[in-house]
XYZ file of C-alpha atoms in Angstrom:
346
model
C 9.037 10.653 -41.219
C 5.730 12.854 -40.737
C 7.440 13.846 -38.005
C 10.759 14.751 -39.479
C 9.225 16.680 -42.614
C 6.797 19.049 -39.935
C 10.095 19.616 -38.045
C 11.748 20.546 -40.920
C 8.297 22.747 -42.113
C 8.289 24.621 -38.706
C 12.505 25.238 -38.683
C 12.302 26.747 -42.611
C 9.172 28.853 -41.774
C 9.946 30.710 -38.065
C 13.161 29.842 -37.009
C 14.822 27.431 -34.603
C 13.709 28.449 -31.320
C 10.216 28.584 -32.243
C 10.824 25.010 -33.832
C 11.587 23.556 -30.802
C 9.301 25.302 -28.467
C 6.776 23.358 -30.828
C 8.408 20.316 -30.901
C 8.877 20.300 -27.055
C 5.026 21.061 -26.964
C 3.938 18.466 -29.041
C 5.603 15.510 -27.760
C 4.596 16.532 -23.618
C 1.165 16.101 -25.544
C 1.718 13.529 -27.087
C 3.364 11.713 -23.781
C 0.372 12.969 -21.692
C -2.134 11.361 -23.907
C -0.253 8.026 -24.084
C 0.078 8.070 -19.872
C -3.795 9.235 -19.841
C -5.447 6.030 -22.119
C -2.754 3.956 -20.222
C -4.881 4.581 -16.967
C -8.078 4.635 -18.268
C -7.423 1.105 -20.266
C -5.870 -0.116 -16.416
C -8.835 1.834 -14.682
C -11.936 0.403 -17.063
C -10.791 -1.833 -19.328
C -8.124 -4.043 -17.690
C -9.590 -7.320 -15.939
C -7.658 -8.157 -12.679
C -9.561 -11.827 -12.999
C -7.025 -13.454 -14.743
C -4.336 -12.704 -12.625
C -5.538 -13.754 -9.287
C -6.594 -16.657 -10.895
C -3.128 -17.747 -11.765
C -2.916 -18.080 -7.386
C -5.722 -20.638 -7.201
C -4.260 -23.262 -4.486
C -1.491 -21.029 -3.367
C -1.059 -19.145 -0.249
C -1.217 -15.704 0.460
C 0.284 -14.351 3.385
C -1.218 -11.148 4.914
C 0.000 -9.113 7.484
C -2.121 -6.406 8.898
C -5.603 -8.701 8.133
C -8.000 -8.362 11.146
C -9.337 -5.071 9.836
C -9.470 -2.753 6.813
C -7.274 -3.720 3.675
C -5.801 -6.443 5.049
C -8.905 -7.954 5.872
C -10.427 -6.581 2.201
C -7.505 -8.337 1.091
C -7.853 -11.918 2.602
C -11.430 -12.220 1.802
C -10.719 -11.470 -1.979
C -7.688 -14.054 -1.610
C -10.095 -16.590 0.219
C -13.403 -16.117 -2.194
C -10.804 -17.045 -5.373
C -9.889 -20.218 -3.677
C -5.934 -19.081 -1.698
C -4.540 -20.540 1.467
C -4.067 -17.596 3.961
C -1.412 -17.235 6.661
C -3.234 -14.138 8.637
C -0.827 -12.189 10.590
C -2.323 -9.672 13.443
C -2.495 -8.491 16.896
C -5.838 -9.021 17.372
C -6.747 -12.508 17.849
C -10.245 -12.656 18.521
C -10.961 -10.616 15.222
C -9.152 -13.162 12.720
C -10.527 -15.620 14.158
C -13.868 -14.421 13.139
C -12.701 -13.379 9.599
C -11.304 -17.587 9.655
C -14.886 -18.771 10.975
C -16.286 -16.455 8.372
C -14.736 -17.982 5.918
C -15.126 -21.323 7.001
C -18.888 -21.168 8.112
C -20.992 -19.686 5.767
C -20.609 -21.463 2.599
C -19.947 -18.580 0.131
C -16.096 -19.596 -0.198
C -14.157 -22.708 -1.714
C -12.631 -25.235 0.491
C -9.542 -23.333 1.577
C -6.427 -23.742 4.605
C -6.009 -20.851 7.136
C -3.199 -19.944 9.482
C -3.462 -17.553 12.176
C -0.081 -16.241 13.731
C -0.295 -13.429 16.813
C 2.620 -10.946 16.664
C 2.386 -7.110 17.679
C 5.050 -4.920 15.634
C 4.429 -2.144 17.076
C 6.440 -2.916 20.532
C 8.415 -0.336 21.246
C 11.504 -2.049 22.954
C 14.459 -1.420 20.767
C 15.787 -5.186 21.450
C 14.259 -8.468 19.878
C 12.336 -9.912 22.651
C 11.553 -13.543 22.962
C 8.157 -13.271 20.849
C 9.247 -11.405 18.301
C 11.966 -14.264 17.508
C 9.453 -16.724 18.405
C 7.335 -15.229 15.933
C 10.064 -15.755 13.712
C 10.572 -18.935 13.993
C 7.109 -19.675 13.530
C 6.293 -18.037 10.575
C 9.542 -19.437 9.126
C 8.512 -22.810 10.014
C 4.998 -21.995 7.598
C 6.944 -20.738 4.923
C 9.560 -23.450 4.753
C 6.673 -26.120 4.849
C 4.702 -24.362 1.998
C 7.716 -24.150 -0.380
C 8.485 -28.150 0.603
C 4.919 -28.840 -0.281
C 5.368 -26.922 -3.623
C 8.745 -28.429 -4.588
C 7.140 -31.784 -3.775
C 3.697 -31.512 -5.599
C 4.133 -28.849 -7.932
C 1.030 -27.202 -6.236
C 0.460 -24.894 -3.337
C 3.676 -22.255 -2.836
C 3.899 -18.545 -1.476
C 1.733 -16.864 -4.310
C 1.221 -13.329 -2.848
C 2.908 -11.618 0.462
C 0.687 -8.198 1.274
C 2.415 -6.280 4.312
C -0.340 -3.935 5.919
C 1.252 -3.336 9.075
C 1.454 1.032 9.365
C 1.617 2.758 12.738
C 0.118 6.137 12.762
C -0.115 8.337 15.890
C -3.149 9.478 16.973
C -3.427 12.371 18.416
C -1.897 14.798 15.551
C 0.748 16.872 16.980
C 3.788 18.614 15.738
C 7.317 16.670 15.371
C 8.842 17.852 19.026
C 5.458 16.881 20.647
C 4.912 13.467 19.571
C 5.390 10.979 22.331
C 8.479 8.745 22.253
C 6.562 5.398 22.733
C 4.399 6.506 19.513
C 7.526 7.513 17.650
C 9.401 4.196 18.686
C 6.665 2.393 17.480
C 6.319 3.921 14.017
C 9.368 3.247 13.238
C 9.532 -0.129 14.524
C 6.727 -0.925 12.553
C 6.627 0.478 9.439
C 10.189 0.675 8.914
C 11.850 -2.408 11.141
C 8.732 -3.849 10.396
C 8.261 -3.706 6.389
C 11.848 -4.328 6.209
C 12.157 -7.266 8.500
C 9.160 -8.884 6.599
C 10.398 -8.692 3.213
C 13.715 -9.908 4.003
C 12.361 -12.806 5.673
C 9.769 -13.890 2.586
C 11.694 -13.300 0.053
C 14.359 -16.494 -0.191
C 11.584 -18.192 -0.085
C 10.193 -16.408 -3.070
C 12.973 -16.379 -4.807
C 13.552 -20.778 -4.045
C 10.270 -20.708 -6.352
C 11.710 -19.844 -9.391
C 11.459 -16.793 -12.032
C 8.288 -18.989 -13.807
C 6.331 -19.481 -10.393
C 5.005 -15.825 -10.801
C 4.823 -14.717 -7.593
C 4.324 -10.895 -5.848
C 4.858 -9.025 -2.863
C 1.840 -5.754 -2.272
C 3.183 -3.254 0.300
C 0.110 -1.155 1.295
C 1.549 2.379 2.408
C 0.110 5.674 2.289
C -0.518 8.383 -0.240
C 0.757 11.040 2.082
C 4.496 9.830 1.498
C 4.123 12.149 -1.815
C 3.122 15.652 0.058
C 3.371 16.918 3.020
C 0.753 16.117 5.807
C 1.001 18.659 8.440
C 1.108 17.286 11.800
C 1.936 14.115 10.519
C 5.612 14.007 9.305
C 6.736 10.944 10.870
C 4.142 8.877 9.419
C 4.637 10.532 5.611
C 8.757 9.952 6.668
C 8.374 6.496 7.333
C 5.760 5.213 4.365
C 7.492 7.184 2.310
C 10.207 4.934 3.002
C 7.595 1.785 2.151
C 6.501 3.741 -0.697
C 10.197 3.905 -2.878
C 11.384 0.238 -0.970
C 8.743 -1.245 -2.503
C 9.406 0.472 -6.302
C 12.970 -0.279 -6.211
C 12.222 -4.226 -5.399
C 9.877 -3.889 -8.529
C 12.562 -2.961 -10.926
C 15.730 -5.652 -9.217
C 13.043 -8.563 -8.811
C 11.385 -8.341 -12.277
C 13.178 -10.627 -13.373
C 13.219 -12.888 -11.195
C 9.381 -13.188 -11.470
C 8.451 -11.488 -8.421
C 5.933 -8.859 -8.859
C 6.360 -5.558 -6.347
C 3.535 -2.931 -5.763
C 3.408 -0.198 -3.920
C -0.292 0.685 -3.071
C -1.012 3.866 -1.986
C -4.063 5.375 -0.855
C -5.214 8.251 0.704
C -5.626 8.121 4.697
C -9.573 7.361 4.933
C -11.626 9.397 6.708
C -13.315 6.675 8.395
C -10.546 6.397 10.053
C -9.744 9.976 10.626
C -10.756 12.416 13.448
C -14.352 14.404 12.398
C -12.683 17.488 12.035
C -10.023 16.281 10.091
C -12.537 14.618 7.649
C -13.638 17.698 6.267
C -9.780 19.075 5.864
C -8.890 19.578 2.161
C -8.664 16.340 0.466
C -9.772 13.935 2.867
C -13.742 13.125 1.105
C -15.840 10.282 2.510
C -15.339 6.764 3.160
C -14.070 4.797 0.018
C -14.810 1.233 -0.502
C -11.717 -1.081 0.558
C -12.597 -3.814 -1.665
C -12.626 -1.154 -4.292
C -8.362 0.102 -3.329
C -7.868 -4.878 -3.689
C -9.168 -4.873 -7.083
C -7.229 -1.629 -7.901
C -3.978 -3.254 -6.609
C -4.889 -6.690 -8.618
C -4.833 -4.404 -11.533
C -2.034 -2.905 -11.627
C 0.191 -5.858 -10.063
C 2.293 -6.440 -12.599
C 2.039 -3.941 -14.535
C 3.218 -0.673 -12.627
C 5.534 0.173 -9.364
C 2.836 1.937 -7.381
C -0.752 2.017 -7.195
C -3.019 5.167 -7.090
C -7.180 2.969 -5.838
C -8.218 6.539 -6.716
C -7.777 8.900 -9.710
C -8.891 11.709 -7.369
C -5.817 10.822 -4.850
C -3.511 11.809 -7.639
C -4.969 15.465 -7.403
C -3.695 15.906 -3.505
C -0.142 15.684 -5.318
C -0.377 17.149 -8.676
C -2.423 20.369 -7.619
C -0.894 21.636 -4.756
C 2.066 21.560 -6.709
C 0.507 24.056 -10.013
C -0.736 26.501 -7.033
C 1.097 29.875 -6.360
C -0.930 29.627 -2.734
C 0.176 26.881 -0.606
C -3.376 24.374 0.201
C -1.656 22.947 3.117
C -2.060 25.453 5.335
C -5.350 25.163 5.585
C -4.897 21.336 6.219
C -3.008 22.409 8.876
C -5.208 24.465 10.740
C -8.548 21.721 10.532
C -5.546 19.151 12.110
C -4.894 21.329 15.189
C -8.861 21.892 15.299
C -8.862 17.515 15.000
C -6.176 17.508 17.909
C -8.019 19.928 20.015
C -11.172 17.867 19.951
C -9.721 14.681 20.135
C -7.654 15.775 23.410
C -10.581 17.247 24.454
C -12.266 13.762 24.338
C -9.797 12.541 25.946
C -10.269 14.374 29.607
C -12.364 13.062 32.207
C -15.837 15.320 32.739
C -15.764 17.632 34.998
C -18.191 16.588 38.113
């Protein structure tokens, strides 16, 4: 009522066009303030502890679990009493993680399954190894589901997909090695779809009241151009959007999807590229994990740091394209990597 009276006053005092502009401005400001307050609530007030507590004694399936974000997710889940199915290509690293969880005395007693598979195989046909991996994963998922149906305990609580292939040497699209491009498509596109396609039927069979979740760890480069990493950005855009679509589609079925989009981690970047625009010092993977769990079930996409949003918002309002600076830095990084790969001259 107050808003309507205020609108009539504007129309009568200054005409309809200024009144419309004022109303649009006020609505825009209110919308911005609402989003800001919601973001502050999500980041600073709301706790993720209740959400992760609901996963206790359930199974967490984590791909890319041998390092970085995947490893942090695995340790977080184990510390909260979740059983683990770890999937990756580095068996020794995953065995170290499993031994640490079992022997350190810092974690509850949990079951751990390790599956070895390299999703970046450049072959365009389904190999025997890939077929065997699918069969093994199906067997384990079937056992988890069967135990839940028989006893009411366990089941598949959460699936986290952290596999993500990136070209080691920054380059323009036409300069990419064919093996690199094929591996990237196999991992980031085919691997992402195949895993969700394989796990999703089991989650649906658990029923809408079970409360399972799927997290896809993508990249914030899916939201902006990343010089000399165009295919990486494009494939991660697919991963991000697939997760956001599934969030809308499977929410009524009791399955929460989330696309986690952190910026490029400077710890994995060449030294010169670390100084490029928007690439900051290494940040905590634990904080990324906590951010994802805080947003899970409440929104389709999670930005671990508010600063990451600037890499999308700031360039959109600047009249000078900042990515030219980033492109020059990436060219320097490419030169440095190629120079370091060359054997020393005798």
